C-alpha positions as semicolon CSV with decimal commas, in nm:
position;residue;x (nm);y (nm);z (nm)
1;M;6,831;-0,730;-2,965
2;K;6,769;-0,693;-2,600
3;N;6,552;-0,971;-2,461
4;V;6,243;-0,816;-2,300
5;F;5,991;-1,020;-2,104
6;K;5,635;-0,910;-2,191
7;E;5,324;-0,999;-1,992
8;F;4,957;-0,892;-1,954
9;K;4,939;-0,775;-1,595
10;P;4,571;-0,858;-1,524
11;S;4,625;-1,213;-1,644
12;S;4,938;-1,246;-1,435
13;W;4,752;-1,110;-1,130
14;A;4,468;-1,359;-1,184
15;I;4,719;-1,647;-1,209
16;N;4,907;-1,541;-0,894
17;N;4,581;-1,487;-0,699
18;R;4,385;-1,790;-0,792
19;T;4,196;-1,813;-0,460
20;T;4,065;-1,457;-0,494
21;V;3,952;-1,522;-0,852
22;F;3,768;-1,839;-0,744
23;I;3,592;-1,652;-0,462
24;I;3,484;-1,371;-0,694
25;T;3,360;-1,623;-0,951
26;I;3,152;-1,808;-0,688
27;M;3,006;-1,479;-0,559
28;L;2,910;-1,369;-0,910
29;T;2,755;-1,713;-0,981
30;I;2,545;-1,701;-0,662
31;M;2,431;-1,345;-0,736
32;G;2,339;-1,441;-1,091
33;I;2,136;-1,745;-0,980
34;S;1,947;-1,543;-0,715
35;T;1,873;-1,265;-0,965
36;Y;1,752;-1,520;-1,220
37;N;1,519;-1,682;-0,966
38;G;1,372;-1,344;-0,881
39;L;1,300;-1,242;-1,238
40;P;0,931;-1,262;-1,342
41;K;0,875;-1,543;-1,592
42;E;0,622;-1,475;-1,864
43;L;0,538;-1,629;-2,199
44;Y;0,507;-1,287;-2,356
45;P;0,620;-0,951;-2,221
46;D;0,366;-0,704;-2,084
47;I;0,270;-0,484;-2,380
48;T;0,062;-0,169;-2,340
49;M;-0,096;-0,045;-2,660
50;P;-0,206;0,319;-2,676
51;T;-0,562;0,212;-2,758
52;I;-0,877;0,305;-2,562
53;Y;-1,225;0,144;-2,597
54;V;-1,552;0,325;-2,522
55;A;-1,856;0,095;-2,491
56;T;-2,217;0,204;-2,445
57;I;-2,532;-0,005;-2,400
58;Y;-2,868;0,156;-2,476
59;P;-3,142;-0,116;-2,471
60;G;-3,422;-0,096;-2,722
61;S;-3,233;0,107;-2,980
62;S;-3,179;0,024;-3,345
63;P;-2,832;0,045;-3,505
64;S;-2,917;0,378;-3,671
65;D;-3,043;0,520;-3,341
66;M;-2,727;0,405;-3,163
67;E;-2,515;0,577;-3,432
68;N;-2,706;0,905;-3,424
69;L;-2,778;0,928;-3,051
70;I;-2,461;0,778;-2,901
71;T;-2,176;0,711;-3,140
72;K;-2,169;1,040;-3,330
73;Q;-2,203;1,247;-3,013
74;L;-1,906;1,070;-2,856
75;E;-1,696;1,090;-3,173
76;K;-1,734;1,468;-3,185
77;E;-1,564;1,512;-2,852
78;I;-1,312;1,230;-2,883
79;G;-1,204;1,352;-3,230
80;A;-1,092;1,680;-3,076
81;I;-0,832;1,508;-2,856
82;S;-0,473;1,576;-2,953
83;G;-0,258;1,277;-3,042
84;V;-0,538;1,062;-3,180
85;N;-0,425;0,859;-3,479
86;K;-0,745;0,674;-3,573
87;I;-1,102;0,626;-3,449
88;I;-1,299;0,311;-3,537
89;S;-1,665;0,292;-3,434
90;N;-1,930;0,026;-3,460
91;S;-2,303;0,064;-3,392
92;V;-2,527;-0,244;-3,363
93;Q;-2,853;-0,325;-3,190
94;D;-2,843;-0,178;-2,835
95;F;-2,464;-0,142;-2,840
96;S;-2,207;0,116;-2,949
97;S;-1,832;0,062;-2,943
98;I;-1,556;0,313;-3,026
99;Q;-1,191;0,223;-3,058
100;V;-0,955;0,522;-3,013
101;E;-0,603;0,457;-3,131
102;F;-0,330;0,709;-3,031
103;V;0,003;0,774;-3,197
104;S;0,290;0,547;-3,097
105;G;0,468;0,654;-2,778
106;T;0,161;0,808;-2,615
107;D;0,132;0,739;-2,240
108;I;-0,162;0,499;-2,195
109;D;-0,275;0,649;-1,865
110;E;-0,271;1,000;-2,005
111;A;-0,463;0,884;-2,314
112;N;-0,721;0,708;-2,096
113;Q;-0,777;1,023;-1,893
114;K;-0,819;1,237;-2,204
115;V;-1,082;0,998;-2,342
116;K;-1,264;1,001;-2,007
117;D;-1,271;1,380;-2,007
118;A;-1,406;1,385;-2,362
119;V;-1,678;1,139;-2,271
120;D;-1,779;1,352;-1,970
121;K;-1,812;1,650;-2,201
122;A;-2,035;1,450;-2,438
123;K;-2,270;1,316;-2,165
124;P;-2,509;1,614;-2,171
125;T;-2,575;1,545;-2,539
126;L;-2,657;1,177;-2,481
127;P;-3,011;1,052;-2,415
128;S;-3,140;1,152;-2,072
129;D;-3,271;0,803;-1,996
130;L;-2,932;0,636;-2,059
131;D;-2,849;0,424;-1,751
132;P;-2,506;0,528;-1,611
133;T;-2,428;0,164;-1,535
134;Y;-2,452;0,086;-1,908
135;G;-2,199;0,343;-2,011
136;P;-2,028;0,508;-2,172
137;N;-1,758;0,294;-2,017
138;V;-1,393;0,372;-2,096
139;A;-1,128;0,101;-2,081
140;K;-0,769;0,074;-2,193
141;V;-0,619;-0,230;-2,364
142;E;-0,394;-0,429;-2,130
143;F;-0,257;-0,771;-2,219
144;S;-0,200;-0,840;-1,849
145;D;-0,579;-0,870;-1,813
146;M;-0,575;-1,196;-2,006
147;P;-0,654;-1,495;-1,781
148;I;-0,364;-1,726;-1,704
149;M;-0,590;-2,024;-1,633
150;Q;-0,950;-2,133;-1,586
151;V;-1,063;-2,309;-1,271
152;N;-1,379;-2,514;-1,339
153;V;-1,619;-2,622;-1,068
154;S;-1,875;-2,890;-1,168
155;G;-2,075;-3,167;-1,015
156;D;-2,423;-3,310;-0,962
157;Y;-2,546;-2,981;-0,810
158;D;-2,765;-2,702;-0,940
159;L;-2,588;-2,383;-1,043
160;T;-2,684;-2,217;-0,715
161;G;-2,509;-2,483;-0,514
162;I;-2,202;-2,478;-0,739
163;K;-2,189;-2,098;-0,717
164;K;-2,148;-2,107;-0,339
165;Y;-1,830;-2,311;-0,365
166;A;-1,711;-2,121;-0,674
167;E;-1,734;-1,792;-0,477
168;L;-1,538;-1,956;-0,194
169;L;-1,263;-2,047;-0,435
170;Q;-1,276;-1,697;-0,586
171;D;-1,222;-1,532;-0,247
172;E;-0,927;-1,759;-0,160
173;I;-0,753;-1,728;-0,496
174;E;-0,786;-1,347;-0,494
175;K;-0,596;-1,345;-0,161
176;L;-0,280;-1,468;-0,333
177;P;-0,031;-1,182;-0,380
178;E;0,026;-1,274;-0,748
179;I;-0,342;-1,256;-0,848
180;S;-0,520;-0,935;-0,957
181;K;-0,877;-1,059;-0,982
182;V;-1,091;-1,367;-1,054
183;D;-1,399;-1,341;-1,281
184;I;-1,689;-1,585;-1,252
185;I;-1,849;-1,712;-1,577
186;G;-2,168;-1,913;-1,594
187;A;-2,293;-1,833;-1,245
188;P;-2,657;-1,722;-1,206
189;E;-2,714;-1,372;-1,067
190;R;-2,987;-1,315;-0,810
191;E;-3,276;-1,094;-0,910
192;I;-3,591;-0,990;-0,724
193;Q;-3,874;-0,980;-0,979
194;I;-4,185;-0,771;-0,917
195;N;-4,444;-0,875;-1,173
196;V;-4,726;-0,617;-1,155
197;D;-5,083;-0,704;-1,257
198;M;-5,182;-0,404;-1,467
199;Y;-5,558;-0,446;-1,410
200;K;-5,523;-0,475;-1,031
201;M;-5,287;-0,178;-1,030
202;Q;-5,539;0,038;-1,221
203;A;-5,821;-0,074;-0,996
204;A;-5,620;0,019;-0,688
205;Q;-5,539;0,358;-0,851
206;I;-5,163;0,305;-0,820
207;T;-4,905;0,395;-1,083
208;M;-4,573;0,231;-1,163
209;Y;-4,396;0,536;-1,022
210;D;-4,575;0,489;-0,689
211;I;-4,440;0,134;-0,668
212;Y;-4,088;0,247;-0,770
213;A;-4,092;0,533;-0,516
214;A;-4,216;0,314;-0,235
215;I;-3,956;0,047;-0,290
216;S;-3,672;0,302;-0,332
217;N;-3,766;0,495;-0,019
218;E;-3,789;0,179;0,195
219;N;-3,483;-0,003;0,068
220;R;-3,226;0,240;0,207
221;I;-2,961;0,284;0,469
222;V;-3,003;0,627;0,635
223;S;-2,737;0,801;0,842
224;G;-2,867;0,916;1,180
225;G;-2,572;1,138;1,266
226;T;-2,357;1,083;1,575
227;I;-2,419;1,041;1,946
228;K;-2,183;1,110;2,234
229;V;-2,107;0,807;2,447
230;E;-1,883;0,899;2,741
231;D;-1,571;1,046;2,577
232;M;-1,640;0,916;2,229
233;R;-1,880;1,000;1,945
234;R;-2,037;0,707;1,767
235;S;-2,215;0,715;1,433
236;I;-2,577;0,600;1,399
237;T;-2,725;0,443;1,093
238;V;-3,076;0,319;1,026
239;S;-3,078;0,012;0,807
240;G;-3,394;-0,027;0,600
241;E;-3,274;-0,270;0,334
242;F;-3,495;-0,565;0,257
243;D;-3,378;-0,899;0,392
244;N;-3,632;-1,129;0,227
245;V;-3,918;-1,137;-0,020
246;E;-4,182;-1,133;0,258
247;Q;-4,079;-0,781;0,354
248;I;-4,132;-0,665;-0,004
249;Q;-4,467;-0,835;-0,025
250;N;-4,590;-0,664;0,291
251;L;-4,480;-0,320;0,171
252;T;-4,776;-0,076;0,170
253;I;-4,835;0,185;-0,096
254;N;-5,077;0,475;-0,060
255;N;-5,302;0,526;-0,364
256;M;-5,456;0,850;-0,490
257;N;-5,725;0,834;-0,213
258;N;-5,453;0,780;0,052
259;Y;-5,561;0,419;0,114
260;A;-5,283;0,171;0,196
261;I;-5,249;-0,115;-0,050
262;Y;-5,022;-0,413;0,006
263;L;-4,780;-0,469;-0,283
264;K;-4,858;-0,842;-0,279
265;D;-5,221;-0,760;-0,362
266;I;-5,130;-0,609;-0,699
267;A;-4,804;-0,787;-0,788
268;V;-4,626;-1,123;-0,765
269;I;-4,283;-1,098;-0,607
270;Q;-4,030;-1,370;-0,687
271;D;-3,674;-1,431;-0,567
272;D;-3,530;-1,551;-0,896
273;F;-3,227;-1,513;-1,120
274;K;-3,143;-1,279;-1,404
275;E;-3,160;-1,404;-1,757
276;Q;-2,832;-1,587;-1,807
277;E;-2,596;-1,405;-2,043
278;S;-2,276;-1,603;-1,982
279;F;-2,253;-1,983;-2,008
280;A;-1,983;-2,238;-1,929
281;R;-1,968;-2,604;-2,018
282;L;-1,715;-2,875;-1,944
283;D;-1,756;-3,211;-2,116
284;G;-2,117;-3,118;-2,190
285;K;-2,198;-3,063;-1,821
286;K;-2,300;-2,750;-1,636
287;V;-2,001;-2,581;-1,481
288;I;-1,903;-2,249;-1,330
289;T;-1,566;-2,121;-1,451
290;L;-1,326;-1,890;-1,273
291;N;-1,099;-1,680;-1,499
292;V;-0,783;-1,611;-1,302
293;I;-0,605;-1,288;-1,393
294;K;-0,244;-1,226;-1,273
295;K;-0,100;-0,899;-1,158
296;S;0,130;-0,732;-1,403
297;G;0,497;-0,809;-1,341
298;K;0,437;-1,109;-1,117
299;N;0,589;-1,453;-1,178
300;L;0,352;-1,662;-1,386
301;I;0,500;-2,000;-1,279
302;E;0,494;-1,908;-0,913
303;A;0,134;-1,792;-0,941
304;S;0,032;-2,117;-1,107
305;D;0,209;-2,329;-0,846
306;N;0,044;-2,138;-0,560
307;I;-0,303;-2,182;-0,719
308;H;-0,257;-2,556;-0,761
309;V;-0,143;-2,592;-0,400
310;L;-0,446;-2,390;-0,284
311;L;-0,688;-2,598;-0,491
312;D;-0,542;-2,921;-0,351
313;E;-0,580;-2,796;0,008
314;M;-0,936;-2,672;-0,046
315;S;-1,039;-2,992;-0,224
316;E;-0,945;-3,184;0,089
317;K;-1,100;-2,949;0,347
318;D;-1,369;-2,716;0,205
319;I;-1,492;-2,868;-0,122
320;P;-1,723;-3,177;-0,122
321;S;-1,571;-3,492;-0,266
322;D;-1,846;-3,519;-0,529
323;L;-1,764;-3,174;-0,664
324;N;-1,500;-3,164;-0,939
325;V;-1,243;-2,887;-0,947
326;T;-1,033;-2,895;-1,264
327;V;-0,788;-2,652;-1,422
328;T;-0,786;-2,577;-1,796
329;G;-0,605;-2,332;-2,016
330;D;-0,300;-2,311;-1,786
331;T;-0,062;-2,088;-1,977
332;S;0,226;-2,166;-1,738
333;S;0,283;-2,506;-1,906
334;T;0,429;-2,346;-2,218
335;T;0,627;-2,105;-2,008
336;R;0,771;-2,392;-1,806
337;T;0,886;-2,567;-2,123
338;Q;1,059;-2,253;-2,254
339;V;1,222;-2,184;-1,915
340;A;1,353;-2,543;-1,906
341;D;1,495;-2,501;-2,259
342;L;1,657;-2,175;-2,148
343;I;1,814;-2,340;-1,845
344;N;1,956;-2,621;-2,059
345;T;2,100;-2,364;-2,299
346;I;2,256;-2,170;-2,011
347;I;2,414;-2,483;-1,864
348;I;2,552;-2,600;-2,198
349;G;2,684;-2,248;-2,274
350;F;2,847;-2,229;-1,928
351;I;3,022;-2,562;-1,978
352;L;3,150;-2,465;-2,323
353;V;3,273;-2,124;-2,208
354;T;3,446;-2,286;-1,905
355;L;3,622;-2,541;-2,131
356;V;3,736;-2,267;-2,369
357;L;3,866;-2,050;-2,084
358;M;4,044;-2,344;-1,927
359;F;4,208;-2,423;-2,260
360;L;4,315;-2,062;-2,303
361;W;4,436;-2,045;-1,945
362;A;4,642;-2,364;-1,989
363;Q;4,790;-2,232;-2,313
364;Q;4,873;-1,898;-2,144
365;M;5,040;-2,080;-1,859
366;Q;5,247;-2,281;-2,105
367;C;5,352;-1,966;-2,291
368;L;5,434;-1,790;-1,965
369;L;5,652;-2,077;-1,848
370;V;5,831;-2,079;-2,188
371;Y;5,890;-1,701;-2,174
372;R;6,029;-1,726;-1,823
373;F;6,255;-2,013;-1,918
374;H;6,402;-1,816;-2,210
375;Y;6,436;-1,513;-1,991
376;L;6,633;-1,700;-1,737
377;C;6,853;-1,861;-2,007
378;S;6,928;-1,526;-2,165
379;S;7,028;-1,388;-1,824
380;H;7,277;-1,682;-1,774
381;L;7,086;-1,781;-1,464
382;L;6,980;-2,121;-1,573
383;C;7,195;-2,222;-1,876
C-alpha cells in the first residue's frame, strides 16, 4: 500500500503558529474576565410574576361593608379583563385586597395597565367619600423591590432627633446609582392637630365646614401669572402656606353674623405626630430603620460595598459619635459566598482543562513526529 501522511490541518496550523495561538488565548481570557466582572451578581434572578394587587382602605367599615361596597364593585370590572387566570379577594375591617393572577406569559406592564383601567371604570360605583389617597391602589409584584439590607440608626435620642440623621442617610444612600429607593420604618410623622371644642364652636356659631374652608383657603400657593421684566417674563406666585402653629392659631373665621373669631378661641392647635403605625426595635431599643432597595439589574455586591463605604464616611463626618449606625439583613453576604465558590470552581476547572489539553497536545506532537519519521523512512530520505 502507498504510504500516505495524514494530518488535521487546524491542529497543524496551531502547532506551527504557537505565538498567534497564545495571543488569541490571552485576549479571550482578558475579555472573559472583564465580561465576568461586569455581570450583575444576584442571589436570585429577577422574576416578574404576572400578578397584580389592588388595595383599598375605607376607614370605619365592617368586613361585610368592605365586601359589598368595595370588593364586589372592583371584581365586576376586573373579572371582565381578558387573560385573567384567577382572582383572589379578601375583605377585612377597613381594608380590601384583591389579587389578580394572569395567565403565564402575560406582559406584566400590560396587565398592570389593564387592571388600572378596570379600577378607573369602577370608581364611579365606589363610595363618594372614599379618600383617593387610600385607594384603590394598583401595584404589580416585583421581587426587585425586596430590600437588600437594613440600615439601623439608634442612640440615646428621641425619635425626632434620630429621624433627622436617618433622613440624612436616606438622601445620601438614594444618590448611589445602584439604589432605587430607601424606605424609613419607625420614624414619627408630623401632624398638626386641631382639637375643636364643640361647645365653644356652637356658641360662636361656627361649623366644622367653616373651619375646614378657612384653613384650606389660607394654606395655599396661588399663581399670580407672569410679569415682564426687561426682555424676560417671570412667573409670580403668592405663597400662603402656614409656617408655624401660631399662624394657624391666629387664623380668623367669620361666623353666621359675619363676626371674626380666632381659631385659637374655639380650638387647641398642637404640632404633634401621627399615631405610630410602624415600629422598629434593635436589641430592645428604639431605632429607625432604613430599608434599602436596589435597582433591578444592578450588581448587589457592588451596591453593598458602596453603602458600607458611604456609612463609614458619614459616621466620621456627619453622624454624632453617640449615635449607632448598624447594618442588618445584608443579603450580599450569601451572594459573596456563592460567588467565591463559583470562582474556585472556575479556577479548578480551568486548571484541569489546561492539563488535559496539554496532555493531548503532547500526545499529538509525539504522534506527529512518529508519522513524519515513518514518512521520511518510507521515502528513503532518512533510512
